[in-house]
Amino acid sequence: MMRGGTSKGPFFLAGDLPADIADRNQMLLTIMGSPDARQIDGMGGAHPLTSKVVIVSPSKRDDSDVDYLFLQVSPETGAISDSQNCGNMLAGVGPFAIERGLVEAVEGETIVRVYMVNSSSQADLVVQTPEGKVTYEGDAHVDGVPGTHAPILQNYFGTAGAQCGALLPTGNEIDLIDGIECTLVDNGMPSVLLRAKDFGLSGYETPATLEANAELKTRLEAIRLKAGVLMNLGDVSDMTIPKMCLIAPPQYGGIVTTRTFIPHRVHQAVGVLAAASDAAGCMFAGGVAAGIAEFEEVNPCRVDVEHPTGALTVELAWKGDTVVRTALLRTARKLMDGLVFL
Ligand code: NQM
């Protein structure tokens, strides 16, 4: 069991799980305790952010050490989806790969090269390994997680358009859906940027207030289904993408304030790749963030994406009108290592 960034869940070696996907999924549902909103009979934490599963295997690719498959388990319905990647859980993949012997640690820092199966793209993780052993202790803080931990630097490559074909999948900086202007963007997490004020909101509401707004949720879901088709994702009714991101002017020196539906519950912070997509989407002069987002036009640029429990720092390197590298800081912690009973 590991915390990765602001999420947590069980990590498995692929070889320890059934090869047949239906058998594997049935086993995972039993382990997580779904379908059941409380996941009372399993390891899941009764929220999408704590109902996540990671599967790691040695990679056959020259550019990667391990393959990382992320699975989102819906607590209530028991649906298991591989439609999205997860940059938070990715943070745990580095230490896990080293501690399970898939990558040999070196003195100081060890780079774990990860192929992210869900989004067919690659990330390098810099893991702290003093004396050739993983340490989880350190001075790095990420908002949304109490205390400090060892930093895990994430460098992502090839995330622009990873799932939708292009950073701006429709080729437009603004699309109109149900009379609302949206910027549709994919820098590793398909996301729909919308102005909070277009829904009569400030954008600074708490996740609980937004989740209680049934009319808002209905309108956002209708837009999401249409956006999914426009973003080359097809019918997204059973998918956890695209994410729906309400934006407002920054309050604490960041680029923008966000409230993200993932896609039906509201994130307590912001997803890692969602933040990477949001930051990139906010930089288009003709997009919905024009007049809202505040940033300096430098390359690479480092910006803070504000969220309900703080901010997430993202560094974007641009080439022309697309992003070629995205860097982020995360932490992870091993919570327990042992046997889970079926
Ligand atoms: O966007 C939640 C999370 C995520 C995804 C979600 C994530 C990312 O915070 O890379 O990390 O958006 O479902 O774990």
Coordinates of C-alpha atoms and ligand atoms in Angstrom, one line a residue:
M1 CA 0.0 0.0 0.0
M2 CA 1.5 3.3 -1.0
R3 CA 0.6 6.9 -1.0
G4 CA 1.5 8.5 -4.3
G5 CA 1.2 12.3 -4.2
T6 CA -2.3 13.0 -3.0
S7 CA -3.7 9.6 -3.8
K8 CA -3.2 6.1 -2.4
G9 CA -3.8 2.4 -3.1
P10 CA -2.3 -1.0 -3.5
F11 CA 0.7 -1.6 -5.9
F12 CA 1.2 -5.0 -7.5
L13 CA 3.7 -6.8 -9.6
A14 CA 1.9 -7.9 -12.8
G15 CA 3.2 -11.4 -12.3
D16 CA 1.4 -11.8 -9.0
L17 CA -2.0 -11.2 -10.6
P18 CA -4.1 -13.4 -12.9
A19 CA -3.2 -12.9 -16.6
D20 CA -6.8 -13.1 -17.6
I21 CA -8.2 -9.5 -17.3
A22 CA -11.7 -10.6 -16.1
D23 CA -10.2 -12.8 -13.4
R24 CA -7.8 -10.0 -12.5
N25 CA -10.5 -7.4 -12.2
Q26 CA -12.7 -9.7 -10.1
M27 CA -9.7 -10.2 -7.7
L28 CA -9.1 -6.4 -7.6
L29 CA -12.8 -5.8 -6.7
T30 CA -12.6 -8.2 -3.8
I31 CA -9.4 -6.6 -2.6
M32 CA -10.8 -3.1 -2.8
G33 CA -14.2 -3.9 -1.5
S34 CA -16.3 -2.7 -4.5
P35 CA -19.0 -2.3 -5.5
D36 CA -19.8 -0.5 -2.2
A37 CA -19.7 3.2 -1.6
R38 CA -17.9 2.6 1.8
Q39 CA -15.7 -0.2 0.5
I40 CA -16.1 -1.5 4.0
D41 CA -15.0 -5.1 3.1
G42 CA -11.8 -4.1 1.4
M43 CA -8.8 -1.9 1.2
G44 CA -10.4 1.0 -0.8
G45 CA -10.8 4.3 0.9
A46 CA -14.3 5.1 -0.3
H47 CA -13.3 8.0 -2.6
P48 CA -11.9 7.9 -6.2
L49 CA -8.6 9.3 -4.9
T50 CA -8.2 6.4 -2.5
S51 CA -9.6 3.7 -4.8
K52 CA -6.7 3.3 -7.2
V53 CA -4.6 0.4 -8.2
V54 CA -1.1 0.3 -9.7
I55 CA 0.3 -2.7 -11.7
V56 CA 4.0 -2.7 -12.5
S57 CA 6.0 -5.0 -14.7
P58 CA 9.5 -5.1 -16.3
S59 CA 9.5 -3.2 -19.6
K60 CA 10.5 -4.7 -22.9
R61 CA 11.1 -1.2 -24.3
D62 CA 14.6 0.2 -24.7
D63 CA 13.6 3.6 -23.3
S64 CA 12.0 2.3 -20.1
D65 CA 12.8 0.1 -17.1
V66 CA 9.2 -0.7 -16.1
D67 CA 5.7 -0.5 -17.5
Y68 CA 3.1 1.2 -15.3
L69 CA -0.6 0.4 -15.7
F70 CA -3.0 2.5 -13.6
L71 CA -6.6 1.3 -12.8
Q72 CA -9.3 3.5 -11.4
V73 CA -11.8 1.5 -9.4
S74 CA -15.2 3.2 -8.9
P75 CA -16.1 2.6 -5.2
E76 CA -19.8 2.6 -5.8
T77 CA -20.2 0.8 -9.1
G78 CA -17.1 -1.4 -9.1
A79 CA -16.3 -0.3 -12.7
I80 CA -12.6 -0.7 -13.3
S81 CA -11.2 1.8 -15.9
D82 CA -7.8 2.0 -17.6
S83 CA -8.9 5.0 -19.6
Q84 CA -6.8 7.5 -17.7
N85 CA -3.2 7.8 -16.4
C86 CA -2.5 9.0 -12.9
G87 CA 0.6 11.1 -12.2
N88 CA 0.0 11.0 -8.4
M89 CA 0.2 7.2 -8.2
L90 CA 3.1 7.3 -10.6
A91 CA 5.2 8.8 -7.8
G92 CA 5.1 5.5 -5.9
V93 CA 6.2 3.5 -9.0
G94 CA 9.8 4.6 -8.6
P95 CA 10.4 3.4 -5.0
F96 CA 8.2 0.3 -5.7
A97 CA 10.3 -0.7 -8.8
I98 CA 13.5 -0.3 -6.8
E99 CA 12.3 -2.1 -3.7
R100 CA 10.9 -5.0 -5.7
G101 CA 14.2 -5.4 -7.5
L102 CA 13.1 -4.3 -11.0
V103 CA 15.6 -1.4 -11.0
E104 CA 19.0 -1.4 -9.3
A105 CA 19.5 1.7 -7.0
V106 CA 22.7 3.6 -7.1
E107 CA 24.2 5.8 -4.5
G108 CA 22.5 9.2 -4.1
E109 CA 19.7 9.4 -6.7
T110 CA 18.3 6.7 -9.0
I111 CA 16.4 7.4 -12.2
V112 CA 13.6 5.0 -12.9
R113 CA 12.4 5.2 -16.5
V114 CA 8.7 4.4 -16.7
Y115 CA 6.5 3.6 -19.7
M116 CA 3.0 4.7 -18.9
V117 CA 0.7 2.2 -20.5
N118 CA -2.5 4.2 -20.1
S119 CA -1.3 7.2 -22.1
S120 CA 1.4 5.5 -24.2
S121 CA 4.0 8.0 -23.0
Q122 CA 7.2 8.0 -20.9
A123 CA 8.3 9.6 -17.6
D124 CA 11.6 9.6 -15.7
L125 CA 11.4 9.6 -11.9
V126 CA 14.3 10.7 -9.8
V127 CA 14.2 8.8 -6.6
Q128 CA 16.3 9.6 -3.5
T129 CA 18.5 6.5 -2.8
P130 CA 21.2 7.4 -0.2
E131 CA 23.6 4.4 0.2
G132 CA 21.8 2.7 -2.6
K133 CA 18.5 2.3 -0.7
V134 CA 15.1 4.1 -1.1
T135 CA 14.4 6.7 1.5
Y136 CA 10.9 8.2 2.0
E137 CA 12.2 10.8 4.4
G138 CA 13.1 14.3 3.3
D139 CA 12.2 18.0 3.2
A140 CA 9.8 18.1 0.2
H141 CA 6.2 19.2 0.8
V142 CA 3.3 18.8 -1.5
D143 CA 0.1 20.7 -0.8
G144 CA -2.7 18.3 0.2
V145 CA -0.3 15.9 2.1
P146 CA 0.7 16.7 5.7
G147 CA 4.4 16.9 6.6
T148 CA 7.5 16.6 4.4
H149 CA 9.0 13.6 2.6
A150 CA 11.7 12.7 0.1
P151 CA 11.3 14.5 -3.2
I152 CA 10.5 12.5 -6.3
L153 CA 11.0 14.6 -9.4
Q154 CA 8.9 13.6 -12.4
N155 CA 9.9 14.4 -16.0
Y156 CA 7.2 13.6 -18.5
F157 CA 7.8 13.3 -22.3
G158 CA 5.3 13.0 -25.1
T159 CA 2.3 13.9 -22.9
A160 CA 1.0 16.5 -25.4
G161 CA -1.9 14.8 -27.2
A162 CA -1.0 11.5 -25.6
Q163 CA -4.6 10.4 -25.6
C164 CA -6.4 12.8 -27.9
G165 CA -3.9 13.2 -30.7
A166 CA -2.9 16.8 -30.1
L167 CA -2.5 19.3 -27.3
L168 CA -5.6 21.1 -28.6
P169 CA -7.5 18.0 -29.9
T170 CA -10.0 20.0 -31.9
G171 CA -7.4 22.4 -33.2
N172 CA -9.3 25.3 -31.6
E173 CA -8.4 27.4 -28.6
I174 CA -12.1 27.7 -27.8
D175 CA -15.0 25.4 -28.6
L176 CA -18.7 26.1 -27.8
I177 CA -20.6 23.3 -26.1
D178 CA -24.2 23.8 -24.8
G179 CA -23.6 27.5 -25.1
I180 CA -20.6 27.5 -22.8
E181 CA -17.1 28.3 -24.0
C182 CA -14.5 25.6 -23.3
T183 CA -10.8 25.0 -24.0
L184 CA -10.3 21.3 -24.7
V185 CA -6.7 20.3 -23.9
D186 CA -4.6 17.1 -23.5
N187 CA -1.1 17.4 -21.9
G188 CA -1.3 13.9 -20.4
M189 CA -4.8 14.2 -19.0
P190 CA -7.7 15.1 -21.3
S191 CA -9.3 18.1 -19.6
V192 CA -12.0 20.6 -20.3
L193 CA -11.3 24.1 -19.0
L194 CA -14.4 26.2 -18.3
R195 CA -14.8 29.6 -16.6
A196 CA -16.4 29.2 -13.2
K197 CA -18.2 32.5 -13.7
D198 CA -20.0 31.2 -16.8
F199 CA -21.9 28.9 -14.3
G200 CA -22.6 31.7 -11.8
L201 CA -19.8 30.5 -9.5
S202 CA -16.7 32.3 -8.1
G203 CA -14.4 29.3 -8.6
Y204 CA -13.4 29.4 -5.0
E205 CA -16.2 27.2 -3.7
T206 CA -15.3 24.1 -1.6
P207 CA -15.4 20.6 -3.2
A208 CA -18.4 19.8 -0.9
T209 CA -20.4 22.9 -2.0
L210 CA -19.8 22.0 -5.7
E211 CA -20.6 18.3 -5.2
A212 CA -23.9 19.4 -3.6
N213 CA -24.9 21.4 -6.7
A214 CA -27.0 18.9 -8.7
E215 CA -27.8 21.3 -11.5
L216 CA -24.2 22.1 -12.0
K217 CA -23.2 18.4 -12.1
T218 CA -25.9 17.7 -14.7
R219 CA -24.8 20.5 -16.9
L220 CA -21.1 19.5 -16.6
E221 CA -21.8 15.9 -17.4
A222 CA -23.8 16.9 -20.6
I223 CA -20.8 19.0 -21.7
R224 CA -18.4 16.3 -20.8
L225 CA -20.1 13.7 -23.0
K226 CA -20.0 16.0 -26.0
A227 CA -16.4 17.1 -25.3
G228 CA -15.3 13.4 -25.2
V229 CA -16.5 13.0 -28.8
L230 CA -14.8 16.2 -29.9
M231 CA -11.6 15.2 -28.2
N232 CA -11.5 11.9 -30.2
L233 CA -12.3 9.8 -27.1
G234 CA -15.6 8.5 -28.3
D235 CA -18.4 7.7 -25.9
V236 CA -16.9 8.7 -22.5
S237 CA -20.0 7.8 -20.4
D238 CA -18.1 4.9 -18.7
M239 CA -14.7 6.7 -18.7
T240 CA -13.1 8.9 -16.0
I241 CA -11.9 11.3 -18.7
P242 CA -12.1 14.1 -19.7
K243 CA -11.8 15.9 -16.4
M244 CA -13.9 19.0 -16.0
C245 CA -11.9 22.0 -14.7
L246 CA -13.6 25.2 -13.5
I247 CA -11.1 28.0 -13.6
A248 CA -11.0 31.5 -11.9
P249 CA -8.3 34.1 -11.4
P250 CA -5.4 33.0 -9.1
Q251 CA -5.6 34.1 -5.4
Y252 CA -2.1 33.3 -4.2
G253 CA 0.3 34.1 -7.0
G254 CA -0.3 31.1 -9.2
I255 CA -1.4 30.9 -12.8
V256 CA -5.0 30.1 -12.1
T257 CA -7.4 28.7 -9.5
T258 CA -9.0 25.3 -10.3
R259 CA -11.8 23.1 -9.1
T260 CA -11.8 19.8 -10.9
F261 CA -14.6 17.2 -11.3
I262 CA -12.8 13.9 -11.8
P263 CA -15.3 13.6 -13.4
H264 CA -18.2 13.2 -10.8
R265 CA -16.6 13.8 -7.5
V266 CA -14.5 17.0 -7.0
H267 CA -10.8 16.7 -6.4
Q268 CA -9.5 17.8 -3.0
A269 CA -6.4 19.1 -4.8
V270 CA -5.8 18.6 -8.5
G271 CA -4.5 15.6 -10.5
V272 CA -0.8 15.8 -11.5
L273 CA -1.3 15.4 -15.2
A274 CA -4.6 17.3 -14.9
A275 CA -2.5 20.3 -13.6
A276 CA -0.1 19.8 -16.5
S277 CA -3.0 20.0 -18.9
D278 CA -4.6 22.9 -17.1
A279 CA -1.4 24.9 -17.1
A280 CA -0.8 24.3 -20.8
G281 CA -4.4 25.1 -21.7
C282 CA -4.3 28.4 -19.7
M283 CA -1.4 29.6 -21.9
F284 CA -3.3 29.9 -25.2
A285 CA -4.0 33.6 -25.7
G286 CA -7.4 32.8 -27.4
G287 CA -8.5 30.2 -24.8
V288 CA -11.0 30.5 -22.0
A289 CA -8.3 31.5 -19.6
A290 CA -7.5 34.8 -21.4
G291 CA -8.0 37.6 -18.9
I292 CA -8.0 35.0 -16.0
A293 CA -4.6 33.3 -16.1
E294 CA -1.6 35.2 -15.0
F295 CA 1.9 34.0 -16.0
E296 CA 5.2 35.2 -17.5
E297 CA 5.9 34.2 -21.1
V298 CA 9.2 32.4 -20.6
N299 CA 10.3 29.0 -21.8
P300 CA 10.5 26.7 -19.9
C301 CA 8.0 28.3 -17.6
R302 CA 7.3 27.3 -14.0
V303 CA 3.8 28.0 -12.7
D304 CA 1.6 27.1 -9.7
V305 CA -1.8 25.7 -10.4
E306 CA -4.0 26.6 -7.4
H307 CA -6.5 24.1 -6.1
P308 CA -8.7 23.7 -3.0
T309 CA -5.9 22.7 -0.6
G310 CA -3.0 24.7 -2.0
A311 CA -1.1 24.7 -5.3
L312 CA 0.8 22.3 -7.6
T313 CA 4.0 23.5 -9.3
V314 CA 4.3 22.5 -13.0
E315 CA 7.2 23.3 -15.3
L316 CA 6.4 23.3 -19.0
A317 CA 9.0 23.3 -21.9
W318 CA 7.4 24.4 -25.2
K319 CA 8.5 23.9 -28.8
G320 CA 6.4 25.9 -31.1
D321 CA 2.8 25.6 -30.0
T322 CA 3.2 22.3 -28.2
V323 CA 4.7 21.0 -24.9
V324 CA 7.7 18.8 -25.2
R325 CA 8.6 18.2 -21.5
T326 CA 6.6 18.6 -18.3
A327 CA 8.3 18.5 -14.9
L328 CA 6.7 18.2 -11.5
L329 CA 7.6 17.4 -7.9
R330 CA 5.8 14.8 -5.9
T331 CA 6.4 12.6 -2.8
A332 CA 5.3 9.1 -2.0
R333 CA 5.3 6.9 1.1
K334 CA 5.2 3.1 1.6
L335 CA 2.4 2.6 4.0
M336 CA 2.5 -1.2 4.4
D337 CA 3.9 -4.3 2.7
G338 CA 2.3 -7.7 3.2
L339 CA -0.5 -10.0 2.2
V340 CA -4.0 -9.0 1.3
F341 CA -6.6 -11.7 1.9
L342 CA -9.3 -12.6 -0.7
Ligands
NQM1 O1 -4.1 13.9 -13.2 C1 -7.2 12.0 -10.0 C2 -5.1 12.0 -8.8 C3 -5.8 11.9 -10.0 C4 -5.2 11.8 -11.3 C5 -8.1 12.0 -11.1 C6 -3.8 12.4 -11.4 C7 -3.4 13.1 -12.6 O2 -5.0 13.0 -8.2 O3 -2.3 12.8 -13.1 O4 -3.0 12.3 -10.5 O5 -8.0 13.0 -11.8 O6 -8.9 11.1 -11.2 O7 -4.6 10.9 -8.3

